[in-house]
PDB file of C-alpha atoms in Angstrom:
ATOM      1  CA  UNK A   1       0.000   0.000   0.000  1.00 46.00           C
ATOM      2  CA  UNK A   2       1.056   3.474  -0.691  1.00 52.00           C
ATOM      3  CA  UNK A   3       0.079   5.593   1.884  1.00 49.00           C
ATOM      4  CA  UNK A   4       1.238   9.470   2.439  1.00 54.00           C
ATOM      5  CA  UNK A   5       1.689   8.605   6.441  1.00 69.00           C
ATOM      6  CA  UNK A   6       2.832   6.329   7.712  1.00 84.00           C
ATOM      7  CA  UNK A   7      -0.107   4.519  10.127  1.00 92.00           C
ATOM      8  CA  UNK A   8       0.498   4.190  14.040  1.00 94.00           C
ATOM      9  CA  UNK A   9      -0.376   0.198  13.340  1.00 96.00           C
ATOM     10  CA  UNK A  10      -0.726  -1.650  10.312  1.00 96.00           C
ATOM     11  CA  UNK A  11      -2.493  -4.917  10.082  1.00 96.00           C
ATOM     12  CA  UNK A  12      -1.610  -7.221   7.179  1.00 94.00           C
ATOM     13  CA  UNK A  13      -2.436 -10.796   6.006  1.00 91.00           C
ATOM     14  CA  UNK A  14       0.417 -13.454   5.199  1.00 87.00           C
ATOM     15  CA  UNK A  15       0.270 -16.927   3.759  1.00 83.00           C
ATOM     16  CA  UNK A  16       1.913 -18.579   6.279  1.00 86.00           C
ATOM     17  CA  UNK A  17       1.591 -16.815   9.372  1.00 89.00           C
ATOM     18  CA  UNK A  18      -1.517 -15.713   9.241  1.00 90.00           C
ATOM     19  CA  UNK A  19      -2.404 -11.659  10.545  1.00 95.00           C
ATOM     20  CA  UNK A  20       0.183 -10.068  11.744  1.00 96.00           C
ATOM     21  CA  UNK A  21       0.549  -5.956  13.367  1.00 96.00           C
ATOM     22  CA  UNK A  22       3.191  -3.794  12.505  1.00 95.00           C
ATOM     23  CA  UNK A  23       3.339  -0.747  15.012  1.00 95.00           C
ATOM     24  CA  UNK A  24       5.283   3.105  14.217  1.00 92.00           C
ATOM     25  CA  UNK A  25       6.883   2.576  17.784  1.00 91.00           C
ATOM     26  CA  UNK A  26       7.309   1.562  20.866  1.00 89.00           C
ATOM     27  CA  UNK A  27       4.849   3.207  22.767  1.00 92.00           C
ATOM     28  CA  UNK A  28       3.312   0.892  25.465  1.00 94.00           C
ATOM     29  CA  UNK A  29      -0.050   1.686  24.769  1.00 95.00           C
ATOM     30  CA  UNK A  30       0.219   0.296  21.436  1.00 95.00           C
ATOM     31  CA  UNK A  31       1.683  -2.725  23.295  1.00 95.00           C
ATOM     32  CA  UNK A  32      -1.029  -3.253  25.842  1.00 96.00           C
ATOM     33  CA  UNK A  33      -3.888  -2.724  23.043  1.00 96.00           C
ATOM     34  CA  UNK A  34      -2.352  -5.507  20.895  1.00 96.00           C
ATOM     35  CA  UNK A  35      -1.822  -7.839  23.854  1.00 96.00           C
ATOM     36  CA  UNK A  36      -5.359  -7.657  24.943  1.00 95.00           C
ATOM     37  CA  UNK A  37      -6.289  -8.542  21.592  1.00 95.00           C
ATOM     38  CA  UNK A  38      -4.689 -11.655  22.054  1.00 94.00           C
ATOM     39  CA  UNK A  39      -1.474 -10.438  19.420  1.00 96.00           C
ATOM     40  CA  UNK A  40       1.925 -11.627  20.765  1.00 96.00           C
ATOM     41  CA  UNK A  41       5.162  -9.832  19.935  1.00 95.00           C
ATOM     42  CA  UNK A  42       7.900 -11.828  17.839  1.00 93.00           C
ATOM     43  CA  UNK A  43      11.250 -10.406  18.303  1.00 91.00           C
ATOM     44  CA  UNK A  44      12.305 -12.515  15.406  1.00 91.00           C
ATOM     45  CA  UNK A  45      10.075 -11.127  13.196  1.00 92.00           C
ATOM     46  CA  UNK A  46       9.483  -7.947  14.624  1.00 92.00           C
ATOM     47  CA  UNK A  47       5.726  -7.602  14.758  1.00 95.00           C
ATOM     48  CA  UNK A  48       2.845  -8.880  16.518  1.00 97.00           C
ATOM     49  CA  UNK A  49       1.549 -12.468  15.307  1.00 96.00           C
ATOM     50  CA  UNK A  50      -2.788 -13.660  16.465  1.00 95.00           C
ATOM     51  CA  UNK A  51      -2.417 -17.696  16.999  1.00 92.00           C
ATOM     52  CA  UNK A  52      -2.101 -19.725  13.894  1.00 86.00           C
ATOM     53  CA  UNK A  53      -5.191 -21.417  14.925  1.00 86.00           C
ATOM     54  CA  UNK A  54      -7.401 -18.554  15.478  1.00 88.00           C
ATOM     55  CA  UNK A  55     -10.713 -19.044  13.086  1.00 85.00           C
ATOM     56  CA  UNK A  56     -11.125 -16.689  10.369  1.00 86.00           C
ATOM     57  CA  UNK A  57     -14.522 -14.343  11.383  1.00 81.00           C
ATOM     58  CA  UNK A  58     -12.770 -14.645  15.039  1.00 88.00           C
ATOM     59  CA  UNK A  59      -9.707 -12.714  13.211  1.00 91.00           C
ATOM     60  CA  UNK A  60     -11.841  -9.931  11.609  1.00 90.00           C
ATOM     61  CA  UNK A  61     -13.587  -9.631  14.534  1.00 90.00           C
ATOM     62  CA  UNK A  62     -10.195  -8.980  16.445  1.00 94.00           C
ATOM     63  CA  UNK A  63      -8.704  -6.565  13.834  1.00 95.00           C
ATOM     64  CA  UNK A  64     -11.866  -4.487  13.679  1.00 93.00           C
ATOM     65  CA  UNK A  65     -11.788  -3.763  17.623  1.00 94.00           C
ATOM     66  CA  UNK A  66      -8.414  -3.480  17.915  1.00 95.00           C
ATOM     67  CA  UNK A  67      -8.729  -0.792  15.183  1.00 96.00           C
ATOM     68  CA  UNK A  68     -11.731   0.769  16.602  1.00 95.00           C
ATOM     69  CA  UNK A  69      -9.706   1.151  19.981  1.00 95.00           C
ATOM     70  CA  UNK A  70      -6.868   2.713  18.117  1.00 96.00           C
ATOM     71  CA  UNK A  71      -8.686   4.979  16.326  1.00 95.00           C
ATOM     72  CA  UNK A  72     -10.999   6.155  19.601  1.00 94.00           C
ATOM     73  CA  UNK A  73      -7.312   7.066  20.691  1.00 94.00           C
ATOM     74  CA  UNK A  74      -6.772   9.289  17.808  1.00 94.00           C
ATOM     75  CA  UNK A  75      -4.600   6.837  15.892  1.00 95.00           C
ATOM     76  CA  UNK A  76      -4.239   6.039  12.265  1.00 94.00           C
ATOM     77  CA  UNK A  77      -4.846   2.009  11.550  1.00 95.00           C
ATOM     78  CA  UNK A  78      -4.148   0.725   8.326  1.00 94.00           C
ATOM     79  CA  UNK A  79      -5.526  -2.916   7.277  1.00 93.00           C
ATOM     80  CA  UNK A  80      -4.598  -5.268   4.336  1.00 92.00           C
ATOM     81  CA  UNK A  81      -8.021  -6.116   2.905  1.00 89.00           C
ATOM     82  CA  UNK A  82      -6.901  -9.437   2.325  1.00 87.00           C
ATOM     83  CA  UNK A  83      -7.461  -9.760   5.543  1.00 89.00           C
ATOM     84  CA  UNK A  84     -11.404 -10.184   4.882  1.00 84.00           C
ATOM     85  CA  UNK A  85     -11.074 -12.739   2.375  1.00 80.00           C
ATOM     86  CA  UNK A  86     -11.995 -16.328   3.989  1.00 78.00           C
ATOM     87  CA  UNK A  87     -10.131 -19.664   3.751  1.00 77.00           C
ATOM     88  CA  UNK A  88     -11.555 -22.115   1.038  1.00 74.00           C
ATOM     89  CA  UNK A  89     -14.027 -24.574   2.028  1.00 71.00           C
ATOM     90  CA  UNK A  90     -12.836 -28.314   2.494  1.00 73.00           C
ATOM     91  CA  UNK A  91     -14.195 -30.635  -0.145  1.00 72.00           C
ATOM     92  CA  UNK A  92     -13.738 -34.032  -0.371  1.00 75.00           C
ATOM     93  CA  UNK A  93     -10.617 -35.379  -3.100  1.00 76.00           C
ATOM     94  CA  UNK A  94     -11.816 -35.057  -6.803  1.00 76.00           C
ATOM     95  CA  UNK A  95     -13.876 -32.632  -5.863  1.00 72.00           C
ATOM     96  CA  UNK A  96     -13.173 -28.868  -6.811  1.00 73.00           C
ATOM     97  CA  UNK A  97     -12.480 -26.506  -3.966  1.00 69.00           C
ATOM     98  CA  UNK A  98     -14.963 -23.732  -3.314  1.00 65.00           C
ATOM     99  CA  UNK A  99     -13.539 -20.266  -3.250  1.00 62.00           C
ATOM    100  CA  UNK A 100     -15.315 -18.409  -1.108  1.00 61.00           C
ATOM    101  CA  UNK A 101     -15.760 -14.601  -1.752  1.00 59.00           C
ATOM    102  CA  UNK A 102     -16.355 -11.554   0.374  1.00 58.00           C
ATOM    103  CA  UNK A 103     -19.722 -10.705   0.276  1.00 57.00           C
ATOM    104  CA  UNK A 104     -22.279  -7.836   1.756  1.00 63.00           C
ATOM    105  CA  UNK A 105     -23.769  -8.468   5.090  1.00 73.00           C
ATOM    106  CA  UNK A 106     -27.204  -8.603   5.540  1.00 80.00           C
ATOM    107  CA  UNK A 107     -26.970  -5.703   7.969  1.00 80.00           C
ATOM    108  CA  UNK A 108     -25.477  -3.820   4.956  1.00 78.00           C
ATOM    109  CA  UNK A 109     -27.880  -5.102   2.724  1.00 83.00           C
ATOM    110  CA  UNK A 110     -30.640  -3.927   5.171  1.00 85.00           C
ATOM    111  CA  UNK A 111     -29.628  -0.392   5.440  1.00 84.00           C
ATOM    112  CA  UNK A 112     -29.533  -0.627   1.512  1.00 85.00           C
ATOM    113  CA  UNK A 113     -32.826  -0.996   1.133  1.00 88.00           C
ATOM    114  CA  UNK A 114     -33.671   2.510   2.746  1.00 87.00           C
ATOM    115  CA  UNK A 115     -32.024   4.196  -0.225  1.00 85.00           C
ATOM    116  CA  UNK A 116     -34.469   2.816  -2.681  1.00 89.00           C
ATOM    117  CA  UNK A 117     -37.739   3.723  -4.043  1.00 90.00           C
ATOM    118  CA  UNK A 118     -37.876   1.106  -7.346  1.00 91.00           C
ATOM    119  CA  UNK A 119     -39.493  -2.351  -7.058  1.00 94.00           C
ATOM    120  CA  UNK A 120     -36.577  -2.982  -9.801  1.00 91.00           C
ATOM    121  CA  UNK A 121     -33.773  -1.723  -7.519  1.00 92.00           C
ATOM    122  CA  UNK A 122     -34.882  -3.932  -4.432  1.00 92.00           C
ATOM    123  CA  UNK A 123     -35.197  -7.368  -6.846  1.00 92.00           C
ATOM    124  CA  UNK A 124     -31.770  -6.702  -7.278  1.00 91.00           C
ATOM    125  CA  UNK A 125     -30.871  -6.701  -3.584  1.00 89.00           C
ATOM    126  CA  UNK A 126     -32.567  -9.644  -3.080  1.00 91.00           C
ATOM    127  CA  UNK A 127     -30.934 -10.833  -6.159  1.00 90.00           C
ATOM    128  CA  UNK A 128     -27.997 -10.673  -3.879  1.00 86.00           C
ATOM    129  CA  UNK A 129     -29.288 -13.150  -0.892  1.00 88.00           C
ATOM    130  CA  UNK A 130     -30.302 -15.403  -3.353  1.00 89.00           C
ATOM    131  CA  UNK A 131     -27.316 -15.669  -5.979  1.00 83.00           C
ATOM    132  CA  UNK A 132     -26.530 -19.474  -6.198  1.00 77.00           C
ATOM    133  CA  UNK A 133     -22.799 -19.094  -5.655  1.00 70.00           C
ATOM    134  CA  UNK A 134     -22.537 -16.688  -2.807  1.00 72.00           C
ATOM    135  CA  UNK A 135     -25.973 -15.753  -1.532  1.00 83.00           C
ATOM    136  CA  UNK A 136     -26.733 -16.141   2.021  1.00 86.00           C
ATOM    137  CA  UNK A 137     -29.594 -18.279   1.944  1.00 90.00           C
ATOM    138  CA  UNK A 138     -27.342 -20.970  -0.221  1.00 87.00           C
ATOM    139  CA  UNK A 139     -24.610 -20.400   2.145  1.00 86.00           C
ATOM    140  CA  UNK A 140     -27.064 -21.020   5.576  1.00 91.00           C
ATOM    141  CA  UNK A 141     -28.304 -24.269   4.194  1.00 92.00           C
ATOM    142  CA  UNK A 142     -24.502 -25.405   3.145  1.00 89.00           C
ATOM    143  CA  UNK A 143     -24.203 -24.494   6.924  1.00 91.00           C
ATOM    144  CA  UNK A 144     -26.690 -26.012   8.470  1.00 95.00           C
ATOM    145  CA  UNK A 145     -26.001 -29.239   6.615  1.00 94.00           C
ATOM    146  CA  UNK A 146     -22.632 -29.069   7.610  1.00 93.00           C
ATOM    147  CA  UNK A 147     -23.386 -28.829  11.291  1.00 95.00           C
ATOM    148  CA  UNK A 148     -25.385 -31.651  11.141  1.00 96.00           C
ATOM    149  CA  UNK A 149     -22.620 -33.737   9.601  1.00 95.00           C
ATOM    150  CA  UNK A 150     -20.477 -32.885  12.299  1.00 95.00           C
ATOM    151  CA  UNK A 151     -23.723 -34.381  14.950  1.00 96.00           C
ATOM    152  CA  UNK A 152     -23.672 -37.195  13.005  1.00 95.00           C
ATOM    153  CA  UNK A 153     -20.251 -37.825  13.420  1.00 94.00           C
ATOM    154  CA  UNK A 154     -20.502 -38.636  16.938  1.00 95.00           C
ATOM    155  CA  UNK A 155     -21.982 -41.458  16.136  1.00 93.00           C
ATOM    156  CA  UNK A 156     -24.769 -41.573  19.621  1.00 94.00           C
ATOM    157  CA  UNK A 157     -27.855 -41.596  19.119  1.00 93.00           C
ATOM    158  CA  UNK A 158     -28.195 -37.904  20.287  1.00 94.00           C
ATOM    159  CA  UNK A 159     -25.949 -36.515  17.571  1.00 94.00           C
ATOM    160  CA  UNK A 160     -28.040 -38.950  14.820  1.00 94.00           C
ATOM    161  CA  UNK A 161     -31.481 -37.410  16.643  1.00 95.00           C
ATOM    162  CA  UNK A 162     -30.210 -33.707  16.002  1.00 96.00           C
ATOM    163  CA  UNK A 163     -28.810 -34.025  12.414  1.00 95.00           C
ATOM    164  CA  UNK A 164     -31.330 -35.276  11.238  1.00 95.00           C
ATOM    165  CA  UNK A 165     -33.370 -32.182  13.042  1.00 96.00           C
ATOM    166  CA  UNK A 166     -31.110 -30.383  11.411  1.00 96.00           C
ATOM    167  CA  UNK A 167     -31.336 -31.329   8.339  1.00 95.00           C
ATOM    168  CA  UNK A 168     -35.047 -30.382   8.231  1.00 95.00           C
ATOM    169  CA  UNK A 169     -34.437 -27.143   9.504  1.00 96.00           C
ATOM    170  CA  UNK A 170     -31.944 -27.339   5.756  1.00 94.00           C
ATOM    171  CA  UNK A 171     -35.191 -28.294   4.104  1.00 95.00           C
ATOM    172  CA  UNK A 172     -36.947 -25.103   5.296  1.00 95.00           C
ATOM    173  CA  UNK A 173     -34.297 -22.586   4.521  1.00 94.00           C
ATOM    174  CA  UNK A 174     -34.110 -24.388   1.019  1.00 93.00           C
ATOM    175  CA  UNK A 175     -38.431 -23.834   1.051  1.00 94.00           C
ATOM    176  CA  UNK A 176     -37.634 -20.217   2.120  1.00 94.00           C
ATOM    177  CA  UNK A 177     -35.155 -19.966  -0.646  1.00 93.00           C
ATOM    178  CA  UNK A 178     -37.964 -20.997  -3.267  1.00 94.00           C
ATOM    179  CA  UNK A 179     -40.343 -18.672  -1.680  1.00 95.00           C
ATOM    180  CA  UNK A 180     -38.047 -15.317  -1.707  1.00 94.00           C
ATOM    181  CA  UNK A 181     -37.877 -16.243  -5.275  1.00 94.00           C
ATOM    182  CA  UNK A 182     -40.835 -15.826  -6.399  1.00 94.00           C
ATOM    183  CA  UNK A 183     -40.996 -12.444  -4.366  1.00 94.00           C
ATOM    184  CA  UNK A 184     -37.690 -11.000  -5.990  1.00 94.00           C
ATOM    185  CA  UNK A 185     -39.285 -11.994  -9.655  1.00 94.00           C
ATOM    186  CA  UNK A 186     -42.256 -10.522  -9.041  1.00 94.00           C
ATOM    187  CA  UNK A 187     -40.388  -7.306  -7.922  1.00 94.00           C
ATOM    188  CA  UNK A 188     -38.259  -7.186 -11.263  1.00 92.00           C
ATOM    189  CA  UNK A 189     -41.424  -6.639 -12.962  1.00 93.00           C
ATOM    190  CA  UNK A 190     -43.140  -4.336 -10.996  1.00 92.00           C
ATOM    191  CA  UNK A 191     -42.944  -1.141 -12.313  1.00 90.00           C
ATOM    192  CA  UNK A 192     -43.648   0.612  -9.156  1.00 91.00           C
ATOM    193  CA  UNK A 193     -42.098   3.443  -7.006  1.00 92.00           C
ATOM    194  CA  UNK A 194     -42.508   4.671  -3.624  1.00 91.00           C
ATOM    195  CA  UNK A 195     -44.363   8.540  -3.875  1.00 91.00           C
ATOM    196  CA  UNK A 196     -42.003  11.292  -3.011  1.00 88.00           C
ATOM    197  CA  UNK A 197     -44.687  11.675  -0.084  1.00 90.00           C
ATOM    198  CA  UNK A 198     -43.778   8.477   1.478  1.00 89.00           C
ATOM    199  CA  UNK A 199     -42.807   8.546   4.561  1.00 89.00           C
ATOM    200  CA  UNK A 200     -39.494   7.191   5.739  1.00 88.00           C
ATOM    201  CA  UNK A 201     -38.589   3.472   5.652  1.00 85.00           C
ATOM    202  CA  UNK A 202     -37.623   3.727   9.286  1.00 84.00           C
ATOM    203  CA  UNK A 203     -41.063   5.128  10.212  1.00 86.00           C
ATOM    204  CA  UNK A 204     -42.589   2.652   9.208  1.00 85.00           C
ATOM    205  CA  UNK A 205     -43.253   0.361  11.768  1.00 85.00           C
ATOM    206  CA  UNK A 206     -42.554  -3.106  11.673  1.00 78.00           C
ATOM    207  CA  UNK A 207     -45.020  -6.531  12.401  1.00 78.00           C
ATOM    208  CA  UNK A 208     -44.777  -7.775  15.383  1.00 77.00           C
ATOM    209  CA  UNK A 209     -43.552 -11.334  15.075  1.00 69.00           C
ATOM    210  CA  UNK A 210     -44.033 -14.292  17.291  1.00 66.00           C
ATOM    211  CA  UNK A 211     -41.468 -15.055  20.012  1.00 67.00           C
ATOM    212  CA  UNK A 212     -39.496 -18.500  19.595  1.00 60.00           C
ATOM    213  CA  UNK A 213     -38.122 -19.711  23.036  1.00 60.00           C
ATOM    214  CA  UNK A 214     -34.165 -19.065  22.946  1.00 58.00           C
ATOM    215  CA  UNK A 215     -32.129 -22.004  22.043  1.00 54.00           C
ATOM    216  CA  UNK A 216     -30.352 -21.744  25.741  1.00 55.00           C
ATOM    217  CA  UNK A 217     -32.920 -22.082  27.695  1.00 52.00           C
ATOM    218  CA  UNK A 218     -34.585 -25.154  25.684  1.00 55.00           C
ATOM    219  CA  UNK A 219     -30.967 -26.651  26.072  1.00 54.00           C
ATOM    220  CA  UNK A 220     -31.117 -25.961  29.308  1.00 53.00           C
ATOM    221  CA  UNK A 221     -34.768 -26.930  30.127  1.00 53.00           C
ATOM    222  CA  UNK A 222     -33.458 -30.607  28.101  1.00 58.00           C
ATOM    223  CA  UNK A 223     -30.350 -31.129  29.912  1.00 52.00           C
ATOM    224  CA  UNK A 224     -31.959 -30.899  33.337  1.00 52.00           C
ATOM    225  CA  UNK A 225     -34.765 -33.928  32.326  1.00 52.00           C
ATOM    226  CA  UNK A 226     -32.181 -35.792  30.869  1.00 54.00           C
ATOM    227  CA  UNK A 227     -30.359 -38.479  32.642  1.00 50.00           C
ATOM    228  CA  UNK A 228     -26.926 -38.388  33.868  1.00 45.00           C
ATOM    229  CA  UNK A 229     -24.533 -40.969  34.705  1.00 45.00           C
ATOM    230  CA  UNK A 230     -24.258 -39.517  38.018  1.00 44.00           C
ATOM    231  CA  UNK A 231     -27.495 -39.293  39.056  1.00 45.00           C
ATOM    232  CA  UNK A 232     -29.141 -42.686  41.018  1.00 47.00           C
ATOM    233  CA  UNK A 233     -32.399 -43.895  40.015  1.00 46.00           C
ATOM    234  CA  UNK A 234     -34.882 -41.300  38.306  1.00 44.00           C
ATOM    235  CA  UNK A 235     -36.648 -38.474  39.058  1.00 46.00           C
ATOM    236  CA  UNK A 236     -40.357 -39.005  41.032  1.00 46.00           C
ATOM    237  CA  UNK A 237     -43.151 -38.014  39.309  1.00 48.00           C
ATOM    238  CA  UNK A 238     -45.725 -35.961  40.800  1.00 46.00           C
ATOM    239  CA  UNK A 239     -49.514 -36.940  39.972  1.00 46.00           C
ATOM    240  CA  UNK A 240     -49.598 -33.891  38.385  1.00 49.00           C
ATOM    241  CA  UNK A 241     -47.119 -34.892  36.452  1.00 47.00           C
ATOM    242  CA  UNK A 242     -48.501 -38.125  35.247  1.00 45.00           C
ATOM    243  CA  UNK A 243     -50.392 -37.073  32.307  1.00 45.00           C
ATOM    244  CA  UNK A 244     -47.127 -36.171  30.732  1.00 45.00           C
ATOM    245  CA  UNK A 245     -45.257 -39.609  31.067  1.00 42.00           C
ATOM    246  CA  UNK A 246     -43.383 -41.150  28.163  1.00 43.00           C
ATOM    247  CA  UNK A 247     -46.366 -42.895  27.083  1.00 42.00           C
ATOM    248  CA  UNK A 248     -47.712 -39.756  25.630  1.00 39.00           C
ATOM    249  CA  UNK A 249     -47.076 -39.177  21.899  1.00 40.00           C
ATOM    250  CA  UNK A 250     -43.720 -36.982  21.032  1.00 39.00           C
ATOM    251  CA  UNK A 251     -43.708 -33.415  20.632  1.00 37.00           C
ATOM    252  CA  UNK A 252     -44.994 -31.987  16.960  1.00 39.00           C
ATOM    253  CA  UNK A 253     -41.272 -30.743  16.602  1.00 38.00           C
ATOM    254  CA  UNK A 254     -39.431 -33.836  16.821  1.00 36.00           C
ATOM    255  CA  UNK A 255     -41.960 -35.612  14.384  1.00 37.00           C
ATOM    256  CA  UNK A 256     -40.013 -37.111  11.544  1.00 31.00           C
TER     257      UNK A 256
END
């Protein structure tokens, strides 16, 4: 990079080891504000190295504070943006590897929509979620399916019970997929606008959607009934309690 300072820190990306920070000088702050970032000084090299092992949206989360705490300071950062680009995907031998590609969050995506006033001009964000290669909705799915392999490859019966609900939950963002489809081509023929009288896309106020129980708390709600190889004999069961013994049929959710 040709810059016309030269930056308190730099952050660049290298092959083999990974980010590393260059700071102007000594100056302990610049020290300390590494350190806590988990960055450890080589004197070999002369910089500051994050762990080889440190996973890639772990590392651009690091760089970004540790910038945004320089720059609160009143310090110039510079960054490689190399640094953004992710590590290919695995695939299995014979088959090609995936290169993955920096792409628009949705957050980003989001606030893009409150620039536009053509049905045209949104189709074409959503165009964006749904591109086959690197749209987010493709990319959850691959995800999803992915976690489930790695259930399945405990090999218990818990880990087969859960990637296989995982797997459905795949089938659903693939549904949801489908259905944003149709949506975004019926957009890219709308010849609509918004009036110059609308008001605001942040005034306007949003449904009201139904509350799903957080994923902790059914965890924990699941590990507390389940048995543990600690615990003697099994919980009593109060007569209230009866009417919900395992001889009642299986929740909706886990029906296969």
């Amino acid at each position: 990079m040709n810059l016309q300072l030269e930056p308190d820190v730099a952050f660049g990306a290298h092959p083999d080891l990974g980010v590393a920070a260059a700071v102007a000088d000594d100056r302990p702050f610049l020290d300390e504000v590494l350190r806590k970032h988990h960055f450890r000084y080589s004197s070999a090299l002369a910089v500051y190295l994050l762990p080889g092992d440190t996973p890639h949206n772990t590392t651009v989360r690091t760089v970004a504070r540790a910038s945004r705490e320089f720059q609160d300071a009143g310090l110039s950062v510079a960054a490689d943006p190399r640094i953004m680009l992710p590590p290919p995907i695995p695939t299995p031998d014979g088959v090609p590897v995936r290169q993955t590609l920096p792409g628009q969050s949705l957050t980003a995506l989001t606030g893009e929509l409150h620039e536009l006033r053509r049905s045209a001009d949104v189709a074409d964000v959503l165009e964006q979620i749904l591109d086959e290669h690197h749209g987010v909705v493709g990319d959850l799915e691959e995800f999803i399916d992915t976690a489930a392999a790695w259930c399945e490859r405990l090999d218990t019966a818990n880990g087969r019970e859960l990637g296989l609900h995982l797997r459905t939950i795949a089938h659903h963002v693939a549904f949801l997929g489908d259905q944003l489809v149709t949506a975004q081509l019926d957009l890219a023929v709308m010849p609509d606008e918004t009036p110059d009288i609308a008001p605001p896309l942040s005034e306007v106020p949003l449904l009201t959607r139904y509350e799903i129980p957080s994923v902790t708390h059914t965890a924990r709600a699941r590990a507390a009934l389940a048995s543990s190889p600690t615990r003697k004999g099994t919980l009593p069961i109060s007569p209230d309690g009866a009417a919900h013994s395992p001889a009642s049929p299986s929740s909706p959710r886990r029906t296969r």
